[in-house]
PDB file of C-alpha atoms in Angstrom:
ATOM      1  CA  MET A 800     104.788 104.312 149.980  1.00 91.00           C
ATOM      2  CA  GLU A 801     102.241 102.608 147.725  1.00 93.00           C
ATOM      3  CA  ILE A 802     103.373 102.012 144.143  1.00 95.00           C
ATOM      4  CA  GLY A 803     100.311 103.871 142.868  1.00 95.00           C
ATOM      5  CA  GLU A 804     101.090 106.786 145.176  1.00 96.00           C
ATOM      6  CA  PHE A 805     104.611 107.032 143.743  1.00 96.00           C
ATOM      7  CA  GLN A 806     103.234 107.016 140.193  1.00 97.00           C
ATOM      8  CA  LYS A 807     100.784 109.788 141.197  1.00 97.00           C
ATOM      9  CA  LEU A 808     103.644 111.802 142.711  1.00 96.00           C
ATOM     10  CA  ILE A 809     105.614 111.552 139.470  1.00 96.00           C
ATOM     11  CA  ARG A 810     102.478 112.601 137.582  1.00 97.00           C
ATOM     12  CA  GLU A 811     102.109 115.692 139.768  1.00 96.00           C
ATOM     13  CA  ILE A 812     105.757 116.667 139.438  1.00 96.00           C
ATOM     14  CA  TYR A 813     106.371 115.842 135.769  1.00 95.00           C
ATOM     15  CA  LEU A 814     103.222 115.153 133.706  1.00 96.00           C
ATOM     16  CA  ALA A 815     103.042 118.598 132.053  1.00 95.00           C
ATOM     17  CA  ARG A 816     106.723 118.394 131.129  1.00 95.00           C
ATOM     18  CA  ASP A 817     106.481 114.728 130.054  1.00 96.00           C
ATOM     19  CA  ALA A 818     103.476 115.524 127.853  1.00 97.00           C
ATOM     20  CA  ARG A 819     105.290 118.407 126.153  1.00 95.00           C
ATOM     21  CA  ARG A 820     108.326 116.176 125.528  1.00 95.00           C
ATOM     22  CA  GLY A 821     106.169 113.333 124.197  1.00 97.00           C
ATOM     23  CA  ALA A 822     106.209 109.590 124.815  1.00 98.00           C
ATOM     24  CA  ASP A 823     109.012 108.684 122.391  1.00 98.00           C
ATOM     25  CA  ARG A 824     111.547 111.098 123.878  1.00 97.00           C
ATOM     26  CA  THR A 825     110.415 110.233 127.417  1.00 98.00           C
ATOM     27  CA  PHE A 826     111.106 106.577 126.605  1.00 98.00           C
ATOM     28  CA  LEU A 827     114.591 107.584 125.405  1.00 98.00           C
ATOM     29  CA  TRP A 828     115.225 109.267 128.788  1.00 97.00           C
ATOM     30  CA  LEU A 829     114.178 106.004 130.468  1.00 98.00           C
ATOM     31  CA  LEU A 830     116.739 104.110 128.385  1.00 98.00           C
ATOM     32  CA  GLU A 831     119.415 106.699 129.231  1.00 98.00           C
ATOM     33  CA  GLU A 832     118.726 106.070 132.930  1.00 98.00           C
ATOM     34  CA  VAL A 833     119.042 102.309 132.348  1.00 98.00           C
ATOM     35  CA  GLY A 834     122.478 103.060 130.865  1.00 98.00           C
ATOM     36  CA  GLU A 835     123.452 105.090 133.938  1.00 98.00           C
ATOM     37  CA  LEU A 836     122.245 102.266 136.189  1.00 98.00           C
ATOM     38  CA  THR A 837     124.334  99.779 134.206  1.00 98.00           C
ATOM     39  CA  ARG A 838     127.433 101.969 134.560  1.00 98.00           C
ATOM     40  CA  ALA A 839     126.910 102.344 138.329  1.00 98.00           C
ATOM     41  CA  TYR A 840     126.455  98.556 138.624  1.00 98.00           C
ATOM     42  CA  ARG A 841     129.593  97.864 136.570  1.00 98.00           C
ATOM     43  CA  ARG A 842     131.534 100.215 138.852  1.00 97.00           C
ATOM     44  CA  SER A 843     130.132  98.439 141.975  1.00 95.00           C
ATOM     45  CA  ASP A 844     128.974 101.810 143.298  1.00 94.00           C
ATOM     46  CA  HIS A 845     126.049 100.557 145.384  1.00 90.00           C
ATOM     47  CA  GLN A 846     124.911 103.995 146.590  1.00 91.00           C
ATOM     48  CA  GLU A 847     124.807 105.213 142.997  1.00 96.00           C
ATOM     49  CA  VAL A 848     123.017 101.983 141.956  1.00 98.00           C
ATOM     50  CA  GLY A 849     120.226 102.785 144.422  1.00 97.00           C
ATOM     51  CA  GLN A 850     119.869 106.327 143.075  1.00 97.00           C
ATOM     52  CA  GLU A 851     119.831 105.141 139.463  1.00 98.00           C
ATOM     53  CA  MET A 852     117.250 102.444 140.285  1.00 98.00           C
ATOM     54  CA  ALA A 853     115.079 105.251 141.677  1.00 97.00           C
ATOM     55  CA  ASP A 854     115.533 107.202 138.433  1.00 97.00           C
ATOM     56  CA  VAL A 855     114.660 104.164 136.289  1.00 98.00           C
ATOM     57  CA  ILE A 856     111.433 103.605 138.258  1.00 98.00           C
ATOM     58  CA  ALA A 857     110.597 107.332 138.072  1.00 97.00           C
ATOM     59  CA  TRP A 858     111.028 107.371 134.278  1.00 98.00           C
ATOM     60  CA  LEU A 859     109.033 104.131 133.988  1.00 98.00           C
ATOM     61  CA  ALA A 860     106.287 105.968 135.871  1.00 98.00           C
ATOM     62  CA  SER A 861     106.582 108.946 133.485  1.00 98.00           C
ATOM     63  CA  VAL A 862     106.129 106.681 130.441  1.00 98.00           C
ATOM     64  CA  ALA A 863     103.297 104.813 132.191  1.00 98.00           C
ATOM     65  CA  ASN A 864     101.551 108.132 132.927  1.00 98.00           C
ATOM     66  CA  LEU A 865     101.704 109.137 129.261  1.00 98.00           C
ATOM     67  CA  LEU A 866     100.287 105.750 128.188  1.00 98.00           C
ATOM     68  CA  ASN A 867      97.648 105.649 130.963  1.00 97.00           C
ATOM     69  CA  ILE A 868      99.151 102.458 132.383  1.00 97.00           C
ATOM     70  CA  ASP A 869      98.568 101.777 136.101  1.00 97.00           C
ATOM     71  CA  LEU A 870     101.900 100.376 137.332  1.00 97.00           C
ATOM     72  CA  GLU A 871     100.500  98.906 140.555  1.00 96.00           C
ATOM     73  CA  SER A 872      97.737  97.057 138.693  1.00 96.00           C
ATOM     74  CA  ALA A 873     100.253  95.788 136.130  1.00 96.00           C
ATOM     75  CA  LEU A 874     102.552  94.516 138.919  1.00 95.00           C
ATOM     76  CA  LEU A 875      99.776  92.763 140.841  1.00 94.00           C
ATOM     77  CA  LYS A 876      98.389  91.227 137.643  1.00 94.00           C
ATOM     78  CA  LYS A 877     101.803  89.851 136.607  1.00 92.00           C
ATOM     79  CA  TYR A 878     102.997  88.872 140.129  1.00 91.00           C
ATOM     80  CA  PRO A 879      99.868  87.890 142.139  1.00 88.00           C
ATOM     81  CA  ARG A 880     101.910  87.049 145.268  1.00 86.00           C
ATOM     82  CA  LYS A 881     103.447  84.009 143.583  1.00 87.00           C
ATOM     83  CA  CYS A 882     105.607  83.130 140.591  1.00 89.00           C
ATOM     84  CA  PRO A 883     103.466  83.773 137.478  1.00 88.00           C
ATOM     85  CA  LEU A 884     104.865  80.629 135.806  1.00 89.00           C
ATOM     86  CA  CYS A 885     104.967  77.876 138.465  1.00 89.00           C
ATOM     87  CA  SER A 886     102.499  79.553 140.899  1.00 89.00           C
ATOM     88  CA  SER A 887     104.841  78.690 143.793  1.00 88.00           C
ATOM     89  CA  VAL A 888     106.587  80.635 146.580  1.00 91.00           C
ATOM     90  CA  PRO A 889     109.496  80.210 146.300  1.00 93.00           C
ATOM     91  CA  CYS A 890     109.650  79.746 142.545  1.00 91.00           C
ATOM     92  CA  THR A 891     110.322  76.178 141.406  1.00 90.00           C
ATOM     93  CA  CYS A 892     110.574  76.858 137.665  1.00 88.00           C
ATOM     94  CA  PRO A 893     113.338  74.899 135.928  1.00 82.00           C
ATOM     95  CA  PHE A 894     114.542  78.147 134.334  1.00 71.00           C
ATOM     96  CA  ARG A 895     114.792  81.891 135.207  1.00 63.00           C
TER      97      ARG A 895
ATOM     98  CA  MET B  40     100.845  97.569 147.556  1.00 91.00           C
ATOM     99  CA  GLU B  41     103.810  99.217 149.220  1.00 93.00           C
ATOM    100  CA  ILE B  42     107.012  99.317 147.186  1.00 95.00           C
ATOM    101  CA  GLY B  43     108.880  97.602 150.025  1.00 95.00           C
ATOM    102  CA  GLU B  44     106.193  94.896 150.170  1.00 96.00           C
ATOM    103  CA  PHE B  45     106.647  94.190 146.454  1.00 96.00           C
ATOM    104  CA  GLN B  46     110.424  93.930 146.886  1.00 97.00           C
ATOM    105  CA  LYS B  47     109.864  91.511 149.803  1.00 97.00           C
ATOM    106  CA  LEU B  48     107.478  89.449 147.658  1.00 96.00           C
ATOM    107  CA  ILE B  49     110.113  89.168 144.928  1.00 96.00           C
ATOM    108  CA  ARG B  50     112.656  88.184 147.589  1.00 97.00           C
ATOM    109  CA  GLU B  51     110.385  85.399 148.851  1.00 96.00           C
ATOM    110  CA  ILE B  52     109.659  84.082 145.360  1.00 96.00           C
ATOM    111  CA  TYR B  53     113.096  84.445 143.758  1.00 95.00           C
ATOM    112  CA  LEU B  54     115.958  85.158 146.198  1.00 96.00           C
ATOM    113  CA  ALA B  55     117.311  81.592 146.342  1.00 95.00           C
ATOM    114  CA  ARG B  56     117.246  81.365 142.544  1.00 95.00           C
ATOM    115  CA  ASP B  57     118.662  84.893 142.108  1.00 96.00           C
ATOM    116  CA  ALA B  58     121.504  84.123 144.528  1.00 97.00           C
ATOM    117  CA  ARG B  59     122.404  80.921 142.683  1.00 95.00           C
ATOM    118  CA  ARG B  60     122.391  82.795 139.359  1.00 95.00           C
ATOM    119  CA  GLY B  61     124.491  85.633 140.789  1.00 97.00           C
ATOM    120  CA  ALA B  62     124.204  89.416 140.474  1.00 98.00           C
ATOM    121  CA  ASP B  63     125.895  89.796 137.068  1.00 98.00           C
ATOM    122  CA  ARG B  64     123.598  87.359 135.284  1.00 97.00           C
ATOM    123  CA  THR B  65     120.561  88.703 137.155  1.00 98.00           C
ATOM    124  CA  PHE B  66     121.479  92.169 135.876  1.00 98.00           C
ATOM    125  CA  LEU B  67     121.635  90.748 132.334  1.00 98.00           C
ATOM    126  CA  TRP B  68     118.074  89.406 132.770  1.00 97.00           C
ATOM    127  CA  LEU B  69     117.010  92.909 133.828  1.00 98.00           C
ATOM    128  CA  LEU B  70     118.520  94.334 130.627  1.00 98.00           C
ATOM    129  CA  GLU B  71     116.780  91.632 128.563  1.00 98.00           C
ATOM    130  CA  GLU B  72     113.442  92.732 130.075  1.00 98.00           C
ATOM    131  CA  VAL B  73     114.259  96.360 129.211  1.00 98.00           C
ATOM    132  CA  GLY B  74     114.729  95.168 125.624  1.00 98.00           C
ATOM    133  CA  GLU B  75     111.350  93.410 125.677  1.00 98.00           C
ATOM    134  CA  LEU B  76     109.730  96.554 127.081  1.00 98.00           C
ATOM    135  CA  THR B  77     111.312  98.614 124.295  1.00 98.00           C
ATOM    136  CA  ARG B  78     109.987  96.220 121.656  1.00 98.00           C
ATOM    137  CA  ALA B  79     106.455  96.317 123.128  1.00 98.00           C
ATOM    138  CA  TYR B  80     106.623 100.129 123.222  1.00 98.00           C
ATOM    139  CA  ARG B  81     107.844 100.321 119.615  1.00 98.00           C
ATOM    140  CA  ARG B  82     104.928  98.071 118.584  1.00 97.00           C
ATOM    141  CA  SER B  83     102.457 100.308 120.505  1.00 95.00           C
ATOM    142  CA  ASP B  84     101.189  97.207 122.327  1.00 94.00           C
ATOM    143  CA  HIS B  85     100.057  98.941 125.521  1.00 90.00           C
ATOM    144  CA  GLN B  86      98.891  95.777 127.298  1.00 91.00           C
ATOM    145  CA  GLU B  87     102.274  94.186 126.637  1.00 96.00           C
ATOM    146  CA  VAL B  88     104.009  97.411 127.739  1.00 98.00           C
ATOM    147  CA  GLY B  89     102.299  97.138 131.137  1.00 97.00           C
ATOM    148  CA  GLN B  90     103.378  93.515 131.536  1.00 97.00           C
ATOM    149  CA  GLU B  91     106.963  94.286 130.546  1.00 98.00           C
ATOM    150  CA  MET B  92     107.087  97.271 132.923  1.00 98.00           C
ATOM    151  CA  ALA B  93     106.065  94.837 135.677  1.00 97.00           C
ATOM    152  CA  ASP B  94     108.900  92.510 134.650  1.00 97.00           C
ATOM    153  CA  VAL B  95     111.449  95.343 134.610  1.00 98.00           C
ATOM    154  CA  ILE B  96     110.438  96.393 138.143  1.00 98.00           C
ATOM    155  CA  ALA B  97     110.516  92.753 139.317  1.00 97.00           C
ATOM    156  CA  TRP B  98     114.049  92.256 137.953  1.00 98.00           C
ATOM    157  CA  LEU B  99     115.130  95.599 139.430  1.00 98.00           C
ATOM    158  CA  ALA B 100     113.869  94.227 142.764  1.00 98.00           C
ATOM    159  CA  SER B 101     115.831  90.985 142.211  1.00 98.00           C
ATOM    160  CA  VAL B 102     119.069  92.929 141.637  1.00 98.00           C
ATOM    161  CA  ALA B 103     118.282  95.221 144.591  1.00 98.00           C
ATOM    162  CA  ASN B 104     117.751  92.162 146.823  1.00 98.00           C
ATOM    163  CA  LEU B 105     121.153  90.750 145.867  1.00 98.00           C
ATOM    164  CA  LEU B 106     122.854  94.109 146.583  1.00 98.00           C
ATOM    165  CA  ASN B 107     120.874  94.740 149.815  1.00 97.00           C
ATOM    166  CA  ILE B 108     119.387  97.935 148.347  1.00 97.00           C
ATOM    167  CA  ASP B 109     116.025  99.070 149.768  1.00 97.00           C
ATOM    168  CA  LEU B 110     114.097 100.318 146.712  1.00 97.00           C
ATOM    169  CA  GLU B 111     111.489 102.244 148.694  1.00 96.00           C
ATOM    170  CA  SER B 112     114.153 104.110 150.687  1.00 96.00           C
ATOM    171  CA  ALA B 113     116.075 104.856 147.486  1.00 96.00           C
ATOM    172  CA  LEU B 114     112.908 106.234 145.837  1.00 95.00           C
ATOM    173  CA  LEU B 115     111.936 108.428 148.786  1.00 94.00           C
ATOM    174  CA  LYS B 116     115.502 109.697 149.142  1.00 94.00           C
ATOM    175  CA  LYS B 117     115.726 110.660 145.459  1.00 92.00           C
ATOM    176  CA  TYR B 118     112.119 111.921 145.061  1.00 91.00           C
ATOM    177  CA  PRO B 119     111.087 113.380 148.464  1.00 88.00           C
ATOM    178  CA  ARG B 120     107.622 114.388 147.182  1.00 86.00           C
ATOM    179  CA  LYS B 121     109.095 117.085 144.928  1.00 87.00           C
ATOM    180  CA  CYS B 122     111.487 117.426 142.015  1.00 89.00           C
ATOM    181  CA  PRO B 123     114.985 116.619 143.366  1.00 88.00           C
ATOM    182  CA  LEU B 124     116.493 119.413 141.237  1.00 89.00           C
ATOM    183  CA  CYS B 125     114.146 122.434 141.516  1.00 89.00           C
ATOM    184  CA  SER B 126     112.295 121.269 144.697  1.00 89.00           C
ATOM    185  CA  SER B 127     108.975 122.256 143.065  1.00 88.00           C
ATOM    186  CA  VAL B 128     105.681 120.495 142.310  1.00 91.00           C
ATOM    187  CA  PRO B 129     105.238 120.624 139.398  1.00 93.00           C
ATOM    188  CA  CYS B 130     108.845 120.640 138.250  1.00 91.00           C
ATOM    189  CA  THR B 131     110.070 124.009 136.929  1.00 89.00           C
ATOM    190  CA  CYS B 132     113.538 122.881 135.829  1.00 88.00           C
ATOM    191  CA  PRO B 133     114.667 124.408 132.511  1.00 83.00           C
ATOM    192  CA  PHE B 134     115.606 120.904 131.324  1.00 71.00           C
ATOM    193  CA  ARG B 135     114.419 117.259 131.707  1.00 63.00           C
TER     194      ARG B 135
END
């Protein structure tokens, strides 16, 4: 599935609800999901980690929808098929 | 770009580095990016928010690569083109 298609799906399912809730409280939900992901990771529950990663990306998409941010464009702009810092594949940066 | 293609791109750029760093410290980087995203959101810097969302998804992909989690499969399993709780589009859940 294309990244933009997933964002559109989340818009269709949740935009009306996200808009009623507002961006600030939607962002708080995103952070709650990051907490749940962290707990699943700490517990080494890999199936749960996958589910929580899905939730984090879904809530990122909800916030992006409210701010009119195109996630796919943002990803391709930041990671144009190479490391954005050293421009190499694989990355040869002395850090990260 | 397909979600799986983006995860593969991050694997090609960063897997060797991510593996040397290890999963725990890679997860800490992910949380650092979530902090940067939160700061950009609080400052209402929408261009920066888009860039930080890209970083959060990239670091999610790095952690997923280390744990052999397929992000696209996890997303489609959790959000099979409808709300996972009420099975409707749009969502009609009494909460969220």
